[in-house]
Amino acid sequence: MINELKDALGPLSAHVEKYCSEACLKRYLEARNWNVAKSRKMLEESLKWRAAYRPEDIRWPDVSVEAETGKMYRASFRDREGRTVVIMKPAKENTSSHEGQIRFLVYILENAILSLPEGQEKMVWLIDFTGWTMANATPIKTARETTNILQNHYPERLAIAFVFNPPKVFEAFYKVVKIFLDPKSIEKVNFVYLKDEESMKMMHKYIDPEVLDIEFGGKNNVVYNHEEYSELMVKDDVKTASFWAADAKTDHVNHVINGTLVPEVTPQSSLIAAKAS
């Protein structure tokens, strides 16, 4: 099936071919139930989106203001399988910029993917709803675009999501958000409550309580520090830039997809491209 999809895409430039690794093709096939035609359409749309949005060019200074309160960041620990854990804290929302929030999300996703160990394709989300109220609710426009990007341009990237301590009022909001989610994504969402021992045990199957933050019922006494995290992201930006720099001279070469002229997607080294795709 992977070869069929590769053939269906037709001739690809070296850059796009690197991006469309076997791992990438497999994820798009899985997302479309192994239907080659639908997978091809989905992948081509992602290539167009990446060419226009250029997520690999987003740098920390572009989005750092969004992170000042620690509303979303890559955790200092990993799950039991070594996968990247992304922590989200909706109650700490500090901006109202739709575009800024979306760019920050994309930056975090790209960073999380590049931080995955070899052989791993998926990440874990820990969404902390402590202190959340409807005043913190994400606007429908932003929620819709967020789900669109996650499901259509980062397919099969989520291993499991833990919704931690959600208030009852969140249930009504979640019913609205679920409209935009596909069944596979909904199945990966697990509600966890600090005072519910069984739900905590379920989370501990994935994340060792020894490395989990105290605020999430773990034993790791660590809190988000914006200055320290900024230093880490700046270093990661250097790594990201170097990964993509090899083919920088051809960043603006054009490529035709289904008759539409779009800029090529610039790849990283073969391993990094496989992760980012």
PDB file of C-alpha atoms in Angstrom:
ATOM      1  CA  MET A   1       0.000   0.000   0.000  1.00  0.00           C
ATOM      2  CA  ILE A   2       2.872   2.348   0.759  1.00  0.00           C
ATOM      3  CA  ASN A   3       4.342   1.684  -2.678  1.00  0.00           C
ATOM      4  CA  GLU A   4       0.944   2.242  -4.280  1.00  0.00           C
ATOM      5  CA  LEU A   5       0.667   5.624  -2.603  1.00  0.00           C
ATOM      6  CA  LYS A   6       4.210   6.476  -3.632  1.00  0.00           C
ATOM      7  CA  ASP A   7       3.383   5.593  -7.251  1.00  0.00           C
ATOM      8  CA  ALA A   8       0.107   7.520  -7.086  1.00  0.00           C
ATOM      9  CA  LEU A   9       1.962  10.675  -6.054  1.00  0.00           C
ATOM     10  CA  GLY A  10       3.954  10.469  -9.278  1.00  0.00           C
ATOM     11  CA  PRO A  11       7.392  12.007  -9.815  1.00  0.00           C
ATOM     12  CA  LEU A  12       8.524  14.053  -6.825  1.00  0.00           C
ATOM     13  CA  SER A  13      11.359  16.471  -6.376  1.00  0.00           C
ATOM     14  CA  ALA A  14      14.188  15.322  -4.128  1.00  0.00           C
ATOM     15  CA  HIS A  15      12.923  17.614  -1.386  1.00  0.00           C
ATOM     16  CA  VAL A  16       9.352  16.380  -1.399  1.00  0.00           C
ATOM     17  CA  GLU A  17      10.519  12.780  -1.755  1.00  0.00           C
ATOM     18  CA  LYS A  18      12.583  13.123   1.430  1.00  0.00           C
ATOM     19  CA  TYR A  19       9.607  14.569   3.239  1.00  0.00           C
ATOM     20  CA  CYS A  20       7.365  11.754   2.007  1.00  0.00           C
ATOM     21  CA  SER A  21       9.222   9.039   3.880  1.00  0.00           C
ATOM     22  CA  GLU A  22       7.736   5.575   4.324  1.00  0.00           C
ATOM     23  CA  ALA A  23       6.760   6.503   7.890  1.00  0.00           C
ATOM     24  CA  CYS A  24       4.987   9.579   6.549  1.00  0.00           C
ATOM     25  CA  LEU A  25       3.120   7.641   3.849  1.00  0.00           C
ATOM     26  CA  LYS A  26       2.089   5.022   6.381  1.00  0.00           C
ATOM     27  CA  ARG A  27       0.609   7.625   8.726  1.00  0.00           C
ATOM     28  CA  TYR A  28      -1.429   9.209   5.947  1.00  0.00           C
ATOM     29  CA  LEU A  29      -2.647   5.789   4.840  1.00  0.00           C
ATOM     30  CA  GLU A  30      -3.676   4.937   8.391  1.00  0.00           C
ATOM     31  CA  ALA A  31      -5.482   8.245   8.694  1.00  0.00           C
ATOM     32  CA  ARG A  32      -7.549   7.427   5.611  1.00  0.00           C
ATOM     33  CA  ASN A  33      -8.108   3.753   6.387  1.00  0.00           C
ATOM     34  CA  TRP A  34      -5.559   2.663   3.778  1.00  0.00           C
ATOM     35  CA  ASN A  35      -7.455   4.220   0.895  1.00  0.00           C
ATOM     36  CA  VAL A  36      -4.712   5.254  -1.524  1.00  0.00           C
ATOM     37  CA  ALA A  37      -6.747   7.896  -3.380  1.00  0.00           C
ATOM     38  CA  LYS A  38      -7.904   9.595  -0.185  1.00  0.00           C
ATOM     39  CA  SER A  39      -4.437   9.349   1.359  1.00  0.00           C
ATOM     40  CA  ARG A  40      -2.888  10.914  -1.724  1.00  0.00           C
ATOM     41  CA  LYS A  41      -5.315  13.827  -1.614  1.00  0.00           C
ATOM     42  CA  MET A  42      -4.685  14.348   2.091  1.00  0.00           C
ATOM     43  CA  LEU A  43      -0.907  14.282   1.695  1.00  0.00           C
ATOM     44  CA  GLU A  44      -0.933  16.654  -1.256  1.00  0.00           C
ATOM     45  CA  GLU A  45      -3.028  19.102   0.732  1.00  0.00           C
ATOM     46  CA  SER A  46      -0.491  18.882   3.572  1.00  0.00           C
ATOM     47  CA  LEU A  47       2.359  19.579   1.167  1.00  0.00           C
ATOM     48  CA  LYS A  48       0.546  22.662  -0.085  1.00  0.00           C
ATOM     49  CA  TRP A  49      -0.124  23.800   3.478  1.00  0.00           C
ATOM     50  CA  ARG A  50       3.492  23.310   4.566  1.00  0.00           C
ATOM     51  CA  ALA A  51       4.739  25.141   1.478  1.00  0.00           C
ATOM     52  CA  ALA A  52       2.526  28.121   2.298  1.00  0.00           C
ATOM     53  CA  TYR A  53       2.719  28.125   6.094  1.00  0.00           C
ATOM     54  CA  ARG A  54       6.365  26.973   6.336  1.00  0.00           C
ATOM     55  CA  PRO A  55       6.199  25.584   9.883  1.00  0.00           C
ATOM     56  CA  GLU A  56       9.908  24.721   9.774  1.00  0.00           C
ATOM     57  CA  ASP A  57      10.715  28.437   9.586  1.00  0.00           C
ATOM     58  CA  ILE A  58       8.900  29.426  12.787  1.00  0.00           C
ATOM     59  CA  ARG A  59      11.384  30.363  15.496  1.00  0.00           C
ATOM     60  CA  TRP A  60      11.064  30.881  19.242  1.00  0.00           C
ATOM     61  CA  PRO A  61      11.177  34.714  19.120  1.00  0.00           C
ATOM     62  CA  ASP A  62       8.145  34.529  16.805  1.00  0.00           C
ATOM     63  CA  VAL A  63       6.020  32.753  19.420  1.00  0.00           C
ATOM     64  CA  SER A  64       7.681  33.262  22.814  1.00  0.00           C
ATOM     65  CA  VAL A  65       5.057  35.761  23.995  1.00  0.00           C
ATOM     66  CA  GLU A  66       2.495  32.963  23.755  1.00  0.00           C
ATOM     67  CA  ALA A  67       4.536  30.856  26.171  1.00  0.00           C
ATOM     68  CA  GLU A  68       5.120  33.362  28.953  1.00  0.00           C
ATOM     69  CA  THR A  69       2.555  31.797  31.296  1.00  0.00           C
ATOM     70  CA  GLY A  70       3.528  28.210  30.508  1.00  0.00           C
ATOM     71  CA  LYS A  71       0.230  27.400  28.807  1.00  0.00           C
ATOM     72  CA  MET A  72       1.886  24.864  26.491  1.00  0.00           C
ATOM     73  CA  TYR A  73       5.348  23.354  26.493  1.00  0.00           C
ATOM     74  CA  ARG A  74       7.361  20.215  25.903  1.00  0.00           C
ATOM     75  CA  ALA A  75       7.714  18.361  29.179  1.00  0.00           C
ATOM     76  CA  SER A  76      11.138  17.670  30.659  1.00  0.00           C
ATOM     77  CA  PHE A  77      10.155  13.986  30.935  1.00  0.00           C
ATOM     78  CA  ARG A  78       8.979  11.350  28.466  1.00  0.00           C
ATOM     79  CA  ASP A  79       6.435   8.573  28.688  1.00  0.00           C
ATOM     80  CA  ARG A  80       7.397   4.966  29.355  1.00  0.00           C
ATOM     81  CA  GLU A  81       8.044   4.392  25.637  1.00  0.00           C
ATOM     82  CA  GLY A  82      10.327   7.378  25.339  1.00  0.00           C
ATOM     83  CA  ARG A  83       7.789   9.525  23.514  1.00  0.00           C
ATOM     84  CA  THR A  84       7.634  13.306  23.772  1.00  0.00           C
ATOM     85  CA  VAL A  85       5.058  14.624  26.250  1.00  0.00           C
ATOM     86  CA  VAL A  86       3.424  17.979  25.545  1.00  0.00           C
ATOM     87  CA  ILE A  87       1.794  19.717  28.508  1.00  0.00           C
ATOM     88  CA  MET A  88      -1.085  22.097  27.905  1.00  0.00           C
ATOM     89  CA  LYS A  89      -2.712  24.357  30.523  1.00  0.00           C
ATOM     90  CA  PRO A  90      -5.742  26.120  28.989  1.00  0.00           C
ATOM     91  CA  ALA A  91      -6.400  28.106  32.168  1.00  0.00           C
ATOM     92  CA  LYS A  92      -3.117  29.933  31.592  1.00  0.00           C
ATOM     93  CA  GLU A  93      -4.177  31.405  28.247  1.00  0.00           C
ATOM     94  CA  ASN A  94      -2.527  34.821  27.984  1.00  0.00           C
ATOM     95  CA  THR A  95      -3.323  36.135  24.499  1.00  0.00           C
ATOM     96  CA  SER A  96      -6.293  36.643  22.207  1.00  0.00           C
ATOM     97  CA  SER A  97      -4.426  36.455  18.903  1.00  0.00           C
ATOM     98  CA  HIS A  98      -5.876  33.707  16.732  1.00  0.00           C
ATOM     99  CA  GLU A  99      -2.889  33.660  14.398  1.00  0.00           C
ATOM    100  CA  GLY A 100      -0.416  33.852  17.267  1.00  0.00           C
ATOM    101  CA  GLN A 101      -1.991  30.914  19.065  1.00  0.00           C
ATOM    102  CA  ILE A 102      -2.049  28.804  15.901  1.00  0.00           C
ATOM    103  CA  ARG A 103       1.601  29.542  15.087  1.00  0.00           C
ATOM    104  CA  PHE A 104       2.572  28.679  18.652  1.00  0.00           C
ATOM    105  CA  LEU A 105       0.724  25.372  18.410  1.00  0.00           C
ATOM    106  CA  VAL A 106       2.472  24.513  15.142  1.00  0.00           C
ATOM    107  CA  TYR A 107       5.854  25.461  16.622  1.00  0.00           C
ATOM    108  CA  ILE A 108       5.284  23.195  19.626  1.00  0.00           C
ATOM    109  CA  LEU A 109       4.169  20.327  17.394  1.00  0.00           C
ATOM    110  CA  GLU A 110       7.209  20.619  15.139  1.00  0.00           C
ATOM    111  CA  ASN A 111       9.516  20.807  18.145  1.00  0.00           C
ATOM    112  CA  ALA A 112       7.857  17.814  19.799  1.00  0.00           C
ATOM    113  CA  ILE A 113       8.171  15.734  16.631  1.00  0.00           C
ATOM    114  CA  LEU A 114      11.842  16.542  16.154  1.00  0.00           C
ATOM    115  CA  SER A 115      12.392  15.543  19.787  1.00  0.00           C
ATOM    116  CA  LEU A 116      10.999  12.053  19.239  1.00  0.00           C
ATOM    117  CA  PRO A 117      13.546   9.241  19.441  1.00  0.00           C
ATOM    118  CA  GLU A 118      14.260   7.200  16.327  1.00  0.00           C
ATOM    119  CA  GLY A 119      11.465   4.753  15.608  1.00  0.00           C
ATOM    120  CA  GLN A 120       8.802   6.776  17.416  1.00  0.00           C
ATOM    121  CA  GLU A 121       6.164   8.656  15.439  1.00  0.00           C
ATOM    122  CA  LYS A 122       3.690   9.733  18.096  1.00  0.00           C
ATOM    123  CA  MET A 123       3.548  12.042  21.088  1.00  0.00           C
ATOM    124  CA  VAL A 124       1.557  12.202  24.327  1.00  0.00           C
ATOM    125  CA  TRP A 125      -0.558  15.131  25.473  1.00  0.00           C
ATOM    126  CA  LEU A 126      -1.227  16.013  29.104  1.00  0.00           C
ATOM    127  CA  ILE A 127      -3.912  18.701  29.202  1.00  0.00           C
ATOM    128  CA  ASP A 128      -4.287  20.238  32.654  1.00  0.00           C
ATOM    129  CA  PHE A 129      -7.692  21.829  33.229  1.00  0.00           C
ATOM    130  CA  THR A 130      -7.022  22.866  36.798  1.00  0.00           C
ATOM    131  CA  GLY A 131      -8.575  26.302  37.329  1.00  0.00           C
ATOM    132  CA  TRP A 132     -10.242  26.321  33.914  1.00  0.00           C
ATOM    133  CA  THR A 133     -13.529  28.171  33.413  1.00  0.00           C
ATOM    134  CA  MET A 134     -15.602  29.036  30.361  1.00  0.00           C
ATOM    135  CA  ALA A 135     -13.806  32.364  30.337  1.00  0.00           C
ATOM    136  CA  ASN A 136     -10.747  30.414  29.209  1.00  0.00           C
ATOM    137  CA  ALA A 137     -12.621  28.559  26.473  1.00  0.00           C
ATOM    138  CA  THR A 138     -10.932  28.568  23.081  1.00  0.00           C
ATOM    139  CA  PRO A 139     -12.925  30.517  20.457  1.00  0.00           C
ATOM    140  CA  ILE A 140     -14.711  28.221  18.007  1.00  0.00           C
ATOM    141  CA  LYS A 141     -12.711  29.669  15.101  1.00  0.00           C
ATOM    142  CA  THR A 142      -9.422  28.779  16.777  1.00  0.00           C
ATOM    143  CA  ALA A 143     -10.705  25.388  17.924  1.00  0.00           C
ATOM    144  CA  ARG A 144     -11.820  24.576  14.379  1.00  0.00           C
ATOM    145  CA  GLU A 145      -8.487  25.525  12.802  1.00  0.00           C
ATOM    146  CA  THR A 146      -6.580  23.717  15.528  1.00  0.00           C
ATOM    147  CA  THR A 147      -8.418  20.459  14.878  1.00  0.00           C
ATOM    148  CA  ASN A 148      -8.056  20.951  11.125  1.00  0.00           C
ATOM    149  CA  ILE A 149      -4.287  21.315  11.401  1.00  0.00           C
ATOM    150  CA  LEU A 150      -3.888  18.459  13.854  1.00  0.00           C
ATOM    151  CA  GLN A 151      -6.041  15.990  11.954  1.00  0.00           C
ATOM    152  CA  ASN A 152      -5.183  16.906   8.369  1.00  0.00           C
ATOM    153  CA  HIS A 153      -1.533  17.927   8.557  1.00  0.00           C
ATOM    154  CA  TYR A 154      -0.249  15.942  11.545  1.00  0.00           C
ATOM    155  CA  PRO A 155      -2.167  12.667  11.143  1.00  0.00           C
ATOM    156  CA  GLU A 156      -1.452   9.777  13.478  1.00  0.00           C
ATOM    157  CA  ARG A 157       0.878  11.885  15.606  1.00  0.00           C
ATOM    158  CA  LEU A 158      -1.085  11.505  18.828  1.00  0.00           C
ATOM    159  CA  ALA A 159      -0.569   8.345  20.855  1.00  0.00           C
ATOM    160  CA  ILE A 160      -2.847   9.287  23.751  1.00  0.00           C
ATOM    161  CA  ALA A 161      -4.179  12.395  25.459  1.00  0.00           C
ATOM    162  CA  PHE A 162      -4.879  12.818  29.163  1.00  0.00           C
ATOM    163  CA  VAL A 163      -7.420  15.464  30.153  1.00  0.00           C
ATOM    164  CA  PHE A 164      -6.432  16.180  33.746  1.00  0.00           C
ATOM    165  CA  ASN A 165      -8.961  17.415  36.357  1.00  0.00           C
ATOM    166  CA  PRO A 166     -11.549  18.822  33.928  1.00  0.00           C
ATOM    167  CA  PRO A 167     -14.400  20.721  35.660  1.00  0.00           C
ATOM    168  CA  LYS A 168     -17.983  19.700  34.963  1.00  0.00           C
ATOM    169  CA  VAL A 169     -18.556  22.838  32.919  1.00  0.00           C
ATOM    170  CA  PHE A 170     -15.927  21.572  30.478  1.00  0.00           C
ATOM    171  CA  GLU A 171     -18.189  18.685  29.501  1.00  0.00           C
ATOM    172  CA  ALA A 172     -20.542  21.042  27.651  1.00  0.00           C
ATOM    173  CA  PHE A 173     -17.628  22.714  25.884  1.00  0.00           C
ATOM    174  CA  TYR A 174     -16.121  19.332  24.975  1.00  0.00           C
ATOM    175  CA  LYS A 175     -19.391  18.250  23.337  1.00  0.00           C
ATOM    176  CA  VAL A 176     -19.026  21.187  20.965  1.00  0.00           C
ATOM    177  CA  VAL A 177     -15.348  20.519  20.262  1.00  0.00           C
ATOM    178  CA  LYS A 178     -16.024  16.813  19.628  1.00  0.00           C
ATOM    179  CA  ILE A 179     -17.966  17.790  16.527  1.00  0.00           C
ATOM    180  CA  PHE A 180     -14.672  18.662  14.861  1.00  0.00           C
ATOM    181  CA  LEU A 181     -12.837  15.510  15.997  1.00  0.00           C
ATOM    182  CA  ASP A 182     -12.677  12.230  14.133  1.00  0.00           C
ATOM    183  CA  PRO A 183     -13.634   9.025  16.007  1.00  0.00           C
ATOM    184  CA  LYS A 184      -9.994   7.862  16.210  1.00  0.00           C
ATOM    185  CA  SER A 185      -8.974  11.045  18.012  1.00  0.00           C
ATOM    186  CA  ILE A 186     -11.894  10.839  20.430  1.00  0.00           C
ATOM    187  CA  GLU A 187     -10.879   7.283  21.385  1.00  0.00           C
ATOM    188  CA  LYS A 188      -7.435   8.535  22.393  1.00  0.00           C
ATOM    189  CA  VAL A 189      -8.802  11.086  24.878  1.00  0.00           C
ATOM    190  CA  ASN A 190      -8.815   9.927  28.514  1.00  0.00           C
ATOM    191  CA  PHE A 191     -10.234  11.888  31.435  1.00  0.00           C
ATOM    192  CA  VAL A 192      -8.061  11.699  34.545  1.00  0.00           C
ATOM    193  CA  TYR A 193      -8.870  12.982  38.027  1.00  0.00           C
ATOM    194  CA  LEU A 194      -6.318  13.424  40.807  1.00  0.00           C
ATOM    195  CA  LYS A 195      -8.741  12.012  43.383  1.00  0.00           C
ATOM    196  CA  ASP A 196      -9.779   9.089  41.175  1.00  0.00           C
ATOM    197  CA  GLU A 197      -7.264   6.327  41.865  1.00  0.00           C
ATOM    198  CA  GLU A 198      -8.303   4.152  38.918  1.00  0.00           C
ATOM    199  CA  SER A 199      -7.931   6.966  36.389  1.00  0.00           C
ATOM    200  CA  MET A 200      -4.537   7.877  37.870  1.00  0.00           C
ATOM    201  CA  LYS A 201      -3.391   4.264  37.553  1.00  0.00           C
ATOM    202  CA  MET A 202      -4.353   4.365  33.901  1.00  0.00           C
ATOM    203  CA  MET A 203      -2.185   7.451  33.337  1.00  0.00           C
ATOM    204  CA  HIS A 204       0.667   5.872  35.274  1.00  0.00           C
ATOM    205  CA  LYS A 205       0.658   2.984  32.811  1.00  0.00           C
ATOM    206  CA  TYR A 206       1.937   5.484  30.283  1.00  0.00           C
ATOM    207  CA  ILE A 207       3.881   7.926  32.447  1.00  0.00           C
ATOM    208  CA  ASP A 208       6.026   6.838  35.385  1.00  0.00           C
ATOM    209  CA  PRO A 209       4.951   8.787  38.518  1.00  0.00           C
ATOM    210  CA  GLU A 210       8.647   9.074  39.420  1.00  0.00           C
ATOM    211  CA  VAL A 211       9.154  11.517  36.516  1.00  0.00           C
ATOM    212  CA  LEU A 212       5.658  13.030  36.520  1.00  0.00           C
ATOM    213  CA  ASP A 213       5.290  16.516  38.007  1.00  0.00           C
ATOM    214  CA  ILE A 214       3.945  16.741  41.559  1.00  0.00           C
ATOM    215  CA  GLU A 215       1.022  18.857  40.349  1.00  0.00           C
ATOM    216  CA  PHE A 216      -0.111  15.863  38.291  1.00  0.00           C
ATOM    217  CA  GLY A 217       0.175  13.434  41.174  1.00  0.00           C
ATOM    218  CA  GLY A 218       3.785  12.488  40.475  1.00  0.00           C
ATOM    219  CA  LYS A 219       6.997  12.800  42.458  1.00  0.00           C
ATOM    220  CA  ASN A 220       9.005  15.159  40.252  1.00  0.00           C
ATOM    221  CA  ASN A 221       9.286  18.594  41.863  1.00  0.00           C
ATOM    222  CA  VAL A 222       9.637  20.774  38.772  1.00  0.00           C
ATOM    223  CA  VAL A 223       7.730  23.825  37.541  1.00  0.00           C
ATOM    224  CA  TYR A 224       7.738  25.690  34.235  1.00  0.00           C
ATOM    225  CA  ASN A 225      10.377  28.406  34.067  1.00  0.00           C
ATOM    226  CA  HIS A 226       9.966  30.628  31.033  1.00  0.00           C
ATOM    227  CA  GLU A 227      13.550  31.867  30.934  1.00  0.00           C
ATOM    228  CA  GLU A 228      15.008  28.368  31.157  1.00  0.00           C
ATOM    229  CA  TYR A 229      12.559  27.016  28.613  1.00  0.00           C
ATOM    230  CA  SER A 230      13.358  29.892  26.257  1.00  0.00           C
ATOM    231  CA  GLU A 231      17.039  29.022  26.404  1.00  0.00           C
ATOM    232  CA  LEU A 232      16.191  25.425  25.526  1.00  0.00           C
ATOM    233  CA  MET A 233      14.009  26.470  22.589  1.00  0.00           C
ATOM    234  CA  VAL A 234      16.629  28.859  21.225  1.00  0.00           C
ATOM    235  CA  LYS A 235      19.102  25.963  21.188  1.00  0.00           C
ATOM    236  CA  ASP A 236      16.513  23.777  19.484  1.00  0.00           C
ATOM    237  CA  ASP A 237      15.982  26.507  16.883  1.00  0.00           C
ATOM    238  CA  VAL A 238      19.665  26.289  15.993  1.00  0.00           C
ATOM    239  CA  LYS A 239      19.318  22.534  15.546  1.00  0.00           C
ATOM    240  CA  THR A 240      16.203  22.939  13.439  1.00  0.00           C
ATOM    241  CA  ALA A 241      17.853  25.549  11.233  1.00  0.00           C
ATOM    242  CA  SER A 242      20.897  23.343  10.686  1.00  0.00           C
ATOM    243  CA  PHE A 243      18.681  20.382   9.788  1.00  0.00           C
ATOM    244  CA  TRP A 244      16.963  22.397   7.069  1.00  0.00           C
ATOM    245  CA  ALA A 245      19.991  24.403   5.943  1.00  0.00           C
ATOM    246  CA  ALA A 246      21.453  21.698   3.711  1.00  0.00           C
ATOM    247  CA  ASP A 247      18.968  22.457   0.964  1.00  0.00           C
ATOM    248  CA  ALA A 248      18.400  26.137   1.731  1.00  0.00           C
ATOM    249  CA  LYS A 249      19.533  27.162  -1.750  1.00  0.00           C
ATOM    250  CA  THR A 250      16.515  25.470  -3.282  1.00  0.00           C
ATOM    251  CA  ASP A 251      13.929  26.561  -0.708  1.00  0.00           C
ATOM    252  CA  HIS A 252      12.030  28.604  -3.255  1.00  0.00           C
ATOM    253  CA  VAL A 253      12.043  26.182  -6.166  1.00  0.00           C
ATOM    254  CA  ASN A 254       8.520  25.527  -7.347  1.00  0.00           C
ATOM    255  CA  HIS A 255       6.782  22.177  -7.575  1.00  0.00           C
ATOM    256  CA  VAL A 256       3.529  21.210  -9.264  1.00  0.00           C
ATOM    257  CA  ILE A 257       0.908  19.255  -7.338  1.00  0.00           C
ATOM    258  CA  ASN A 258      -2.275  18.436  -9.203  1.00  0.00           C
ATOM    259  CA  GLY A 259      -1.677  21.319 -11.570  1.00  0.00           C
ATOM    260  CA  THR A 260      -1.114  23.843  -8.781  1.00  0.00           C
ATOM    261  CA  LEU A 261       2.250  25.564  -8.591  1.00  0.00           C
ATOM    262  CA  VAL A 262       3.502  25.643  -5.000  1.00  0.00           C
ATOM    263  CA  PRO A 263       6.918  26.101  -3.356  1.00  0.00           C
ATOM    264  CA  GLU A 264       8.671  22.903  -2.441  1.00  0.00           C
ATOM    265  CA  VAL A 265       8.792  21.697   1.152  1.00  0.00           C
ATOM    266  CA  THR A 266      12.376  21.964   2.339  1.00  0.00           C
ATOM    267  CA  PRO A 267      13.495  18.753   4.051  1.00  0.00           C
ATOM    268  CA  GLN A 268      15.812  18.120   6.931  1.00  0.00           C
ATOM    269  CA  SER A 269      18.306  15.284   6.955  1.00  0.00           C
ATOM    270  CA  SER A 270      16.636  11.986   6.023  1.00  0.00           C
ATOM    271  CA  LEU A 271      15.986  10.955   9.616  1.00  0.00           C
ATOM    272  CA  ILE A 272      14.653  14.343  10.684  1.00  0.00           C
ATOM    273  CA  ALA A 273      12.533  14.612   7.555  1.00  0.00           C
ATOM    274  CA  ALA A 274      11.014  11.251   8.345  1.00  0.00           C
ATOM    275  CA  LYS A 275      10.058  12.503  11.782  1.00  0.00           C
ATOM    276  CA  ALA A 276       8.750  15.852  10.629  1.00  0.00           C
ATOM    277  CA  SER A 277       6.691  14.432   7.775  1.00  0.00           C
TER     278      SER A 277
END
